[in-house]
Amino acid sequence: PVEPRIHSVYEQSTGTWQHIVADTNSPHAVIIDPILDHNAVGNGIGTTAADKLLNVIRDKNYTVDRILETHANSSTRSSAWYLRTQLREQRGDPARLSIGKSVANIQRLWEKKYGVQESDWFDSFDSESWDGDSFFIGGLQAYVIKFPGEPAERSGYMIGGNIFVGDETSRQSSSTEKQSSRRSYNDFCPTPASPVIQRLMNLPQNYRVYGAKGPLALPKDLDGYQPRPFATIDEYRR
């Protein structure tokens, strides 16, 4: 398959990965699983993580076609509406939103902050997608994957040899747990028991599965490790 350019940005306060996936032959791109970070001041939320994505988009001069979410998450809040507002105001990109109900409260927050009316964002949403649906990122074709047995809002996106599936792919999910550099490799390995991963086991072994919570995979020598936002199908099979 034709491969995209992927920018994965790790957000330390939530232990979460967010991704930009871009067509290598055009400026078109999508954002996957963007989040608002935890702000220690006042126990609130911040936009530092989202602003890092905006910096990449500006530096690479990307045109964002869609903002995608794979799942509803009670532990983190989506920055989808904030990003769409910023992209529209700064770059004129009217990004479509392919997101779940989890973002509804955040939409209300931005309505109040920016004076946005419901009619302004209601038409920004993609209609419900189905397993096997596809769309284009420039000349790059992306496919929707639905996971049986998972919550109704859980989706995945296959783009080239890369699958973006959210946060139920790894045993390692705490941003504080990763601080130790001497632990068993199995503490960080992806777990094949997840229904999400079971759906993907027949894919080629070199395909990469990207999650939201991280780090997803680490080298067996944990000294000086670098967290990785993905694990290969082969690594899940081991």
XYZ file of N, CA and C in Angstrom:
714
model
N 0.827 -1.218 0.000
C 0.000 0.000 0.000
C 0.855 1.259 0.000
N 0.267 2.341 -0.504
C 0.941 3.634 -0.463
C 0.991 4.106 0.985
N 2.169 4.514 1.433
C 2.346 4.863 2.838
C 2.234 6.373 3.067
N 1.630 6.756 4.194
C 1.522 8.173 4.543
C 2.743 8.650 5.315
N 2.798 9.924 5.545
C 3.754 10.500 6.496
C 3.016 10.661 7.824
N 3.606 10.151 8.910
C 2.938 10.143 10.213
C 3.746 10.945 11.224
N 3.072 11.855 11.900
C 3.668 12.601 13.009
C 2.916 12.193 14.278
N 3.584 11.516 15.192
C 2.971 11.115 16.460
C 3.536 11.982 17.577
N 2.652 12.620 18.315
C 3.056 13.558 19.363
C 2.597 13.006 20.707
N 3.531 12.854 21.635
C 3.225 12.300 22.953
C 2.923 13.422 23.938
N 1.823 13.269 24.680
C 1.420 14.270 25.665
C 1.629 13.684 27.062
N 2.605 14.228 27.777
C 3.068 13.623 29.020
C 2.024 13.625 30.125
N 1.253 14.690 30.275
C 0.348 14.788 31.421
C -0.777 13.769 31.363
N -1.123 13.306 30.185
C -2.172 12.294 30.032
C -1.625 10.943 29.601
N -0.328 10.869 29.282
C 0.246 9.624 28.793
C -0.381 9.182 27.486
N -0.636 10.126 26.604
C -1.439 9.868 25.410
C -0.721 10.295 24.137
N -0.872 9.466 23.104
C -0.384 9.800 21.767
C -1.503 10.436 20.958
N -1.146 11.398 20.136
C -2.049 11.950 19.135
C -1.282 11.990 17.819
N -1.993 11.883 16.718
C -1.329 11.646 15.441
C -1.812 12.606 14.357
N -0.888 12.959 13.476
C -1.204 13.615 12.209
C -0.770 12.664 11.110
N -1.663 12.371 10.180
C -1.362 11.474 9.065
C -1.539 12.262 7.779
N -0.486 12.308 6.967
C -0.484 13.174 5.787
C -0.157 12.394 4.519
N -0.748 12.826 3.433
C -0.416 12.313 2.106
C 0.974 12.833 1.717
N 1.825 11.948 1.229
C 3.189 12.367 0.871
C 3.235 13.135 -0.445
N 2.164 13.062 -1.239
C 2.164 13.704 -2.553
C 1.271 14.938 -2.637
N 0.761 15.373 -1.495
C -0.083 16.567 -1.459
C -0.042 17.122 -0.037
N -0.592 18.313 0.183
C -0.586 18.871 1.543
C -1.698 18.344 2.437
N -2.537 17.424 1.948
C -3.708 16.990 2.704
C -3.323 16.079 3.866
N -4.046 16.253 4.992
C -3.736 15.501 6.205
C -4.994 15.337 7.054
N -4.925 14.400 8.008
C -5.963 14.246 9.025
C -5.295 14.233 10.395
N -6.063 14.573 11.406
C -5.625 14.476 12.797
C -6.398 13.333 13.440
N -5.713 12.501 14.231
C -6.354 11.362 14.878
C -6.159 11.449 16.391
N -7.251 11.342 17.121
C -7.281 11.291 18.592
C -6.580 12.472 19.269
N -6.923 13.700 18.912
C -6.316 14.859 19.591
C -6.922 15.036 20.978
N -6.125 15.526 21.919
C -6.606 15.642 23.293
C -6.256 17.003 23.893
N -6.980 17.323 24.945
C -6.648 18.454 25.801
C -5.805 17.928 26.949
N -4.743 18.628 27.307
C -3.874 18.138 28.370
C -4.383 18.578 29.734
N -3.899 17.881 30.776
C -4.237 18.252 32.143
C -3.403 19.455 32.557
N -4.070 20.456 33.040
C -3.401 21.671 33.500
C -3.355 21.654 35.023
N -2.151 21.554 35.580
C -2.003 21.450 37.033
C -2.514 22.691 37.752
N -2.473 23.820 37.095
C -2.947 25.067 37.697
C -4.475 25.062 37.712
N -5.040 25.039 38.907
C -6.490 25.056 39.014
C -7.139 23.742 38.656
N -6.329 22.673 38.501
C -6.860 21.348 38.177
C -7.749 21.396 36.939
N -7.332 22.167 35.954
C -8.141 22.340 34.755
C -7.549 21.643 33.553
N -7.907 22.127 32.366
C -7.408 21.561 31.122
C -6.679 22.642 30.342
N -5.799 22.209 29.464
C -5.030 23.142 28.663
C -4.987 22.713 27.215
N -4.443 23.566 26.380
C -4.386 23.294 24.943
C -2.955 23.129 24.445
N -2.009 22.908 25.358
C -0.611 22.769 24.944
C -0.438 21.626 23.961
N -1.061 20.479 24.255
C -0.937 19.314 23.377
C -1.517 19.604 21.998
N -2.677 20.232 21.966
C -3.308 20.572 20.692
C -2.482 21.594 19.924
N -1.891 22.530 20.642
C -1.080 23.552 19.978
C 0.175 22.956 19.341
N 0.686 21.857 19.911
C 1.820 21.171 19.287
C 1.430 20.630 17.914
N 0.203 20.123 17.805
C -0.276 19.656 16.504
C -0.397 20.825 15.531
N -0.918 21.929 16.013
C -1.046 23.109 15.153
C 0.316 23.586 14.658
N 1.330 23.460 15.507
C 2.682 23.854 15.099
C 3.191 22.982 13.958
N 2.948 21.664 14.064
C 3.368 20.754 12.993
C 2.634 21.099 11.703
N 1.337 21.320 11.817
C 0.521 21.640 10.638
C 1.002 22.923 9.975
N 1.334 23.909 10.777
C 1.830 25.172 10.228
C 3.204 24.986 9.588
N 4.094 24.264 10.290
C 5.453 24.083 9.774
C 5.468 23.303 8.460
N 4.581 22.315 8.341
C 4.531 21.477 7.141
C 3.561 22.012 6.094
N 2.827 23.065 6.467
C 1.854 23.682 5.557
C 0.789 22.679 5.119
N 0.292 21.899 6.082
C -0.729 20.904 5.786
C -2.110 21.544 5.689
N -2.963 20.922 4.898
C -4.383 21.234 4.854
C -5.117 20.090 5.530
N -5.757 20.338 6.654
C -6.408 19.279 7.428
C -7.829 19.066 6.912
N -8.077 17.880 6.377
C -9.394 17.559 5.831
C -10.367 17.083 6.900
N -9.853 16.279 7.848
C -10.705 15.664 8.866
C -9.979 15.591 10.204
N -10.770 15.610 11.259
C -10.293 15.292 12.598
C -11.040 14.036 13.031
N -10.303 12.976 13.286
C -10.876 11.659 13.547
C -10.671 11.258 15.003
N -11.663 10.574 15.572
C -11.499 9.962 16.881
C -11.852 8.490 16.784
N -11.062 7.676 17.459
C -11.285 6.235 17.419
C -12.240 5.768 18.499
N -12.418 6.547 19.563
C -13.159 6.045 20.711
C -13.553 7.191 21.635
N -14.538 6.907 22.473
C -14.868 7.810 23.568
C -13.970 7.459 24.744
N -13.428 8.452 25.404
C -12.482 8.203 26.487
C -12.849 9.065 27.683
N -13.090 8.395 28.819
C -13.495 9.123 30.022
C -12.325 9.786 30.732
N -11.098 9.357 30.430
C -9.936 9.872 31.160
C -9.288 11.076 30.480
N -9.566 11.287 29.205
C -9.025 12.447 28.498
C -10.149 13.149 27.740
N -9.934 14.404 27.432
C -10.941 15.192 26.724
C -10.430 15.550 25.339
N -11.321 15.488 24.395
C -10.950 15.744 23.007
C -10.683 17.226 22.769
N -9.681 17.487 21.937
C -9.423 18.869 21.512
C -9.921 19.109 20.090
N -10.793 18.223 19.601
C -11.238 18.303 18.205
C -11.885 19.647 17.886
N -12.776 20.095 18.759
C -13.476 21.338 18.445
C -12.535 22.532 18.536
N -11.637 22.522 19.509
C -10.639 23.588 19.611
C -9.788 23.631 18.347
N -9.320 22.470 17.893
C -8.479 22.422 16.704
C -9.230 22.907 15.477
N -10.471 22.472 15.339
C -11.229 22.906 14.164
C -11.403 24.425 14.170
N -11.689 24.974 15.340
C -11.848 26.424 15.450
C -10.564 27.150 15.078
N -9.439 26.653 15.596
C -8.160 27.291 15.305
C -7.780 27.148 13.833
N -8.002 25.986 13.260
C -7.672 25.765 11.852
C -8.511 26.656 10.948
N -9.769 26.811 11.307
C -10.648 27.655 10.490
C -10.223 29.120 10.575
N -9.874 29.567 11.779
C -9.524 30.974 11.956
C -8.131 31.300 11.425
N -7.173 30.370 11.614
C -5.792 30.659 11.248
C -5.472 30.322 9.802
N -6.111 29.249 9.284
C -5.712 28.751 7.969
C -6.869 28.626 6.989
N -8.089 28.808 7.470
C -9.238 28.673 6.588
C -9.576 27.242 6.249
N -9.056 26.280 7.052
C -9.334 24.863 6.799
C -10.615 24.455 7.523
N -11.703 24.194 6.814
C -12.939 23.756 7.467
C -12.931 22.238 7.682
N -12.115 21.767 8.616
C -11.940 20.327 8.813
C -13.251 19.674 9.237
N -13.556 18.532 8.621
C -14.697 17.738 9.030
C -14.378 17.039 10.348
N -15.410 16.758 11.146
C -15.236 16.081 12.423
C -15.849 14.691 12.349
N -15.034 13.681 12.551
C -15.508 12.300 12.638
C -15.238 11.851 14.065
N -16.152 12.191 14.954
C -15.907 12.026 16.377
C -17.146 11.495 17.061
N -16.971 11.066 18.315
C -18.063 10.477 19.067
C -18.769 11.473 19.969
N -19.714 10.942 20.726
C -20.509 11.780 21.613
C -19.682 12.353 22.757
N -18.510 11.771 23.009
C -17.685 12.218 24.129
C -17.269 13.673 24.006
N -17.312 14.198 22.798
C -16.846 15.574 22.605
C -17.955 16.604 22.815
N -19.171 16.146 23.077
C -20.305 17.069 23.155
C -20.104 18.159 24.197
N -19.633 17.786 25.381
C -19.439 18.794 26.428
C -18.363 19.800 26.052
N -17.320 19.332 25.360
C -16.261 20.237 24.931
C -16.794 21.209 23.882
N -17.677 20.728 23.016
C -18.278 21.618 22.026
C -19.025 22.751 22.722
N -19.764 22.398 23.778
C -20.517 23.420 24.508
C -19.561 24.450 25.122
N -18.411 23.961 25.613
C -17.424 24.859 26.205
C -16.940 25.872 25.181
N -16.615 25.387 23.961
C -16.107 26.308 22.940
C -17.214 27.209 22.401
N -18.460 26.728 22.444
C -19.569 27.596 22.054
C -19.598 28.842 22.932
N -19.425 28.615 24.242
C -19.465 29.740 25.172
C -18.244 30.640 25.004
N -17.067 30.008 24.847
C -15.831 30.784 24.796
C -15.733 31.613 23.525
N -16.146 31.006 22.382
C -15.957 31.684 21.099
C -17.258 32.248 20.527
N -18.374 32.076 21.259
C -19.641 32.580 20.765
C -20.152 31.809 19.568
N -19.811 30.519 19.502
C -20.217 29.685 18.372
C -21.627 29.160 18.614
N -22.476 29.231 17.610
C -23.818 28.698 17.704
C -23.842 27.237 17.272
N -24.824 26.488 17.786
C -24.903 25.064 17.456
C -24.946 24.830 15.955
N -25.642 25.697 15.239
C -25.752 25.525 13.790
C -24.408 25.631 13.096
N -23.438 26.322 13.747
C -22.124 26.504 13.139
C -21.313 25.221 13.129
N -21.547 24.351 14.139
C -20.742 23.132 14.186
C -21.516 21.881 13.812
N -22.855 21.944 13.828
C -23.632 20.737 13.562
C -23.329 20.165 12.185
N -23.197 21.018 11.182
C -22.939 20.563 9.817
C -21.480 20.197 9.586
N -20.652 20.330 10.624
C -19.238 19.997 10.487
C -18.967 18.509 10.683
N -19.967 17.762 11.145
C -19.767 16.362 11.468
C -20.008 15.471 10.259
N -19.162 14.439 10.134
C -19.434 13.402 9.155
C -20.601 12.564 9.651
N -21.381 12.027 8.721
C -22.437 11.109 9.105
C -21.821 9.815 9.621
N -22.630 8.982 10.251
C -22.111 7.746 10.846
C -21.406 6.893 9.793
N -20.240 6.399 10.150
C -19.476 5.565 9.221
C -19.717 4.094 9.524
N -19.430 3.257 8.540
C -19.654 1.820 8.657
C -18.367 1.080 8.321
N -18.290 -0.138 8.792
C -17.114 -0.959 8.531
C -16.875 -1.078 7.025
N -15.663 -0.791 6.596
C -15.324 -0.874 5.183
C -15.493 0.415 4.411
N -16.121 1.418 5.023
C -16.203 2.722 4.357
C -14.801 3.266 4.105
N -14.672 4.102 3.101
C -13.363 4.679 2.809
C -13.499 6.161 2.481
N -12.400 6.859 2.602
C -12.325 8.265 2.231
C -10.891 8.548 1.811
N -10.671 9.704 1.218
C -9.341 10.030 0.707
C -8.713 11.165 1.506
N -7.418 11.030 1.711
C -6.578 12.093 2.260
C -5.676 12.506 1.110
N -6.083 13.494 0.354
C -5.399 13.769 -0.902
C -5.577 12.568 -1.823
N -4.468 11.967 -2.253
C -4.539 10.768 -3.081
C -4.424 9.485 -2.296
N -4.446 9.570 -0.978
C -4.247 8.424 -0.095
C -5.596 7.916 0.393
N -5.874 6.628 0.189
C -7.165 6.080 0.597
C -7.095 5.531 2.017
N -8.079 5.886 2.829
C -8.175 5.414 4.209
C -9.461 4.613 4.364
N -9.423 3.591 5.225
C -10.563 2.703 5.421
C -11.008 2.719 6.882
N -12.319 2.641 7.083
C -12.888 2.582 8.424
C -12.989 1.125 8.856
N -12.590 0.846 10.095
C -12.728 -0.482 10.684
C -13.599 -0.351 11.925
N -14.636 -1.174 12.022
C -15.456 -1.233 13.229
C -15.123 -2.519 13.974
N -15.127 -2.447 15.298
C -14.704 -3.584 16.100
C -15.888 -4.208 16.831
N -16.272 -5.454 16.470
C -17.384 -6.134 17.138
C -17.058 -6.389 18.599
N -18.072 -6.242 19.445
C -17.870 -6.462 20.865
C -17.325 -5.268 21.593
N -16.969 -4.230 20.840
C -16.448 -3.012 21.443
C -17.586 -1.992 21.576
N -17.381 -0.926 22.361
C -18.411 0.116 22.453
C -18.790 0.645 21.075
N -20.024 1.089 20.958
C -20.547 1.485 19.646
C -19.714 2.576 18.989
N -19.051 3.374 19.792
C -18.309 4.497 19.229
C -16.875 4.145 18.846
N -16.459 2.891 19.030
C -15.064 2.552 18.740
C -14.883 2.247 17.260
N -13.972 2.949 16.649
C -13.635 2.753 15.245
C -12.127 2.677 15.114
N -11.686 2.167 13.990
C -10.280 2.213 13.641
C -10.151 2.765 12.236
N -8.948 3.164 11.886
C -8.692 3.707 10.553
C -7.428 3.068 10.004
N -7.554 2.420 8.846
C -6.406 1.821 8.178
C -5.955 2.750 7.061
N -4.715 3.191 7.161
C -4.152 4.115 6.181
C -2.808 3.551 5.760
N -2.723 3.053 4.535
C -1.529 2.325 4.126
C -1.380 1.091 4.995
N -0.178 0.830 5.473
C 0.060 -0.300 6.361
C 0.009 0.099 7.820
N -0.848 1.039 8.151
C -0.952 1.566 9.511
C -2.408 1.556 9.950
N -2.639 1.076 11.177
C -3.989 1.027 11.718
C -4.021 1.812 13.017
N -4.940 2.753 13.108
C -5.082 3.596 14.294
C -6.325 3.134 15.044
N -6.127 2.641 16.273
C -7.220 1.952 16.963
C -7.531 2.494 18.350
N -6.801 3.459 18.854
C -7.138 3.996 20.162
C -6.361 3.373 21.291
N -6.993 3.245 22.468
C -6.226 3.007 23.689
C -6.335 1.613 24.275
N -6.936 0.637 23.619
C -7.082 -0.681 24.226
C -6.164 -1.699 23.569
N -4.925 -1.315 23.342
C -3.998 -2.210 22.666
C -2.768 -2.522 23.488
N -2.633 -1.929 24.671
C -1.395 -2.085 25.420
C -1.644 -2.210 26.906
N -0.835 -3.010 27.565
C -0.910 -3.104 29.014
C -0.437 -1.817 29.668
N 0.480 -1.143 29.002
C 1.091 0.059 29.575
C 0.240 1.265 29.239
N -0.364 1.897 30.252
C -1.241 3.026 29.957
C -1.044 4.215 30.879
N -0.181 4.098 31.850
C -0.015 5.191 32.798
C 1.209 6.019 32.467
N 1.036 7.336 32.436
C 2.167 8.206 32.123
C 3.198 8.200 33.245
N 2.790 7.832 34.459
C 3.742 7.809 35.566
C 4.481 6.485 35.628
N 3.848 5.380 35.189
C 4.484 4.073 35.260
C 5.723 3.996 34.401
N 5.773 4.761 33.317
C 6.870 4.636 32.377
C 8.161 5.268 32.876
N 8.121 5.922 34.045
C 9.307 6.629 34.498
C 10.455 5.679 34.822
N 10.140 4.466 35.278
C 11.198 3.518 35.596
C 11.817 2.979 34.321
N 13.152 2.887 34.285
C 13.826 2.387 33.089
C 14.202 0.921 33.225
N 13.910 0.284 34.378
C 14.264 -1.108 34.575
C 13.022 -1.891 34.971
N 12.326 -2.401 33.979
C 11.183 -3.263 34.226
C 11.142 -4.315 33.145
N 10.316 -5.313 33.371
C 10.171 -6.373 32.388
C 9.642 -5.807 31.072
N 10.171 -6.327 29.965
C 9.673 -5.916 28.649
C 8.182 -6.197 28.541
N 7.713 -7.286 29.189
C 6.304 -7.646 29.099
C 5.390 -6.578 29.695
N 5.928 -5.752 30.601
C 5.120 -4.676 31.162
C 4.703 -3.680 30.089
N 5.467 -3.610 29.025
C 5.214 -2.620 27.978
C 4.691 -3.247 26.686
N 4.684 -4.577 26.624
C 4.279 -5.246 25.386
C 2.789 -5.060 25.132
N 2.389 -5.023 23.882
C 0.970 -5.015 23.557
C 0.334 -6.336 23.954
N -0.911 -6.298 24.360
C -1.608 -7.525 24.722
C -2.477 -8.003 23.565
N -2.299 -9.269 23.128
C -3.086 -9.785 22.009
C -4.504 -10.156 22.401
N -4.850 -10.077 23.700
C -6.170 -10.498 24.140
C -7.265 -9.499 23.783
N -6.909 -8.273 23.504
C -7.897 -7.253 23.191
C -8.710 -7.641 21.961
N -10.058 -7.467 22.004
C -10.871 -7.734 20.810
C -10.429 -6.919 19.609
N -9.910 -5.724 19.873
C -9.404 -4.890 18.784
C -8.275 -5.604 18.062
N -7.311 -6.130 18.824
C -6.157 -6.790 18.229
C -6.553 -8.094 17.562
N -7.498 -8.837 18.142
C -7.934 -10.087 17.528
C -8.452 -9.858 16.112
N -9.101 -8.731 15.901
C -9.629 -8.404 14.569
C -8.503 -8.191 13.561
N -7.320 -7.845 14.035
C -6.231 -7.445 13.149
C -5.188 -8.528 12.919
N -5.342 -9.691 13.544
C -4.280 -10.689 13.540
C -3.956 -11.268 12.162
N -4.883 -11.181 11.229
C -4.636 -11.737 9.894
C -3.979 -10.744 8.936
N -3.699 -9.566 9.405
C -3.015 -8.584 8.562
C -1.536 -8.940 8.423
N -0.855 -8.406 7.414
C 0.581 -8.673 7.254
C 1.357 -8.310 8.512
N 2.397 -9.093 8.807
C 3.100 -8.955 10.077
C 3.828 -7.623 10.240
N 4.105 -6.949 9.124
C 4.816 -5.667 9.235
C 3.873 -4.471 9.389
N 2.558 -4.693 9.362
C 1.618 -3.590 9.565
C 1.770 -3.053 10.983
N 1.604 -1.756 11.126
C 1.786 -1.102 12.418
C 0.434 -0.724 13.026
N 0.287 -1.012 14.310
C -0.929 -0.678 15.040
C -0.617 0.473 15.993
N -1.250 1.603 15.759
C -1.029 2.803 16.567
C -2.142 2.935 17.599
N -1.761 3.211 18.831
C -2.740 3.419 19.885
C -2.748 4.849 20.364
N -3.530 5.080 21.417
C -3.580 6.403 22.027
C -2.773 6.435 23.319
N -3.016 5.462 24.203
C -2.251 5.410 25.438
C -0.878 4.828 25.161
N 0.135 5.315 25.860
C 1.471 4.848 25.537
C 2.373 4.832 26.742
N 3.615 4.375 26.565
C 4.157 3.927 25.288
C 3.614 2.562 24.905
N 3.384 2.335 23.623
C 2.847 1.060 23.163
C 3.899 -0.028 23.141
N 5.076 0.290 22.685
C 6.103 -0.736 22.560
C 7.460 -0.126 22.830
N 8.309 -0.923 23.428
C 9.652 -0.467 23.767
C 10.652 -1.535 23.357
N 11.889 -1.171 23.079
C 12.911 -2.171 22.800
C 13.170 -3.024 24.033
N 13.657 -4.249 23.833
C 13.872 -5.154 24.959
C 14.942 -4.635 25.904
N 15.898 -3.899 25.395
C 16.873 -3.241 26.257
C 16.264 -1.920 26.701
N 15.800 -1.870 27.949
C 15.056 -0.708 28.411
C 15.943 0.455 28.823
N 17.261 0.263 28.832
C 18.147 1.372 29.175
C 18.093 2.429 28.075
N 17.701 3.629 28.453
C 17.647 4.709 27.476
C 16.592 4.500 26.411
N 15.504 3.825 26.770
C 14.480 3.517 25.776
C 13.809 4.779 25.241
N 13.271 4.650 24.060
C 12.441 5.685 23.470
C 11.044 5.109 23.263
N 10.021 5.696 23.846
C 8.673 5.161 23.657
C 8.266 5.220 22.196
N 7.513 4.235 21.776
C 7.063 4.125 20.390
C 5.545 4.182 20.366
N 4.953 4.844 19.398
C 3.497 4.953 19.357
C 2.814 3.755 18.709
N 3.566 2.764 18.280
C 2.974 1.635 17.558
C 3.664 0.337 17.950
N 2.995 -0.766 17.636
C 3.609 -2.087 17.660
C 3.193 -2.781 16.373
N 4.036 -3.651 15.853
C 3.706 -4.351 14.615
C 2.812 -5.549 14.906
N 2.129 -6.027 13.873
C 1.323 -7.238 14.013
C 2.201 -8.395 14.474
N 3.409 -8.475 13.958
C 4.337 -9.526 14.373
C 4.613 -9.454 15.868
N 4.762 -8.265 16.414
C 5.015 -8.123 17.849
C 3.809 -8.553 18.668
N 2.606 -8.336 18.166
C 1.419 -8.804 18.874
C 1.327 -10.320 18.869
N 1.824 -10.958 17.832
C 1.736 -12.415 17.720
C 2.718 -13.142 18.620
N 3.777 -12.473 19.055
C 4.822 -13.137 19.845
C 4.319 -13.499 21.236
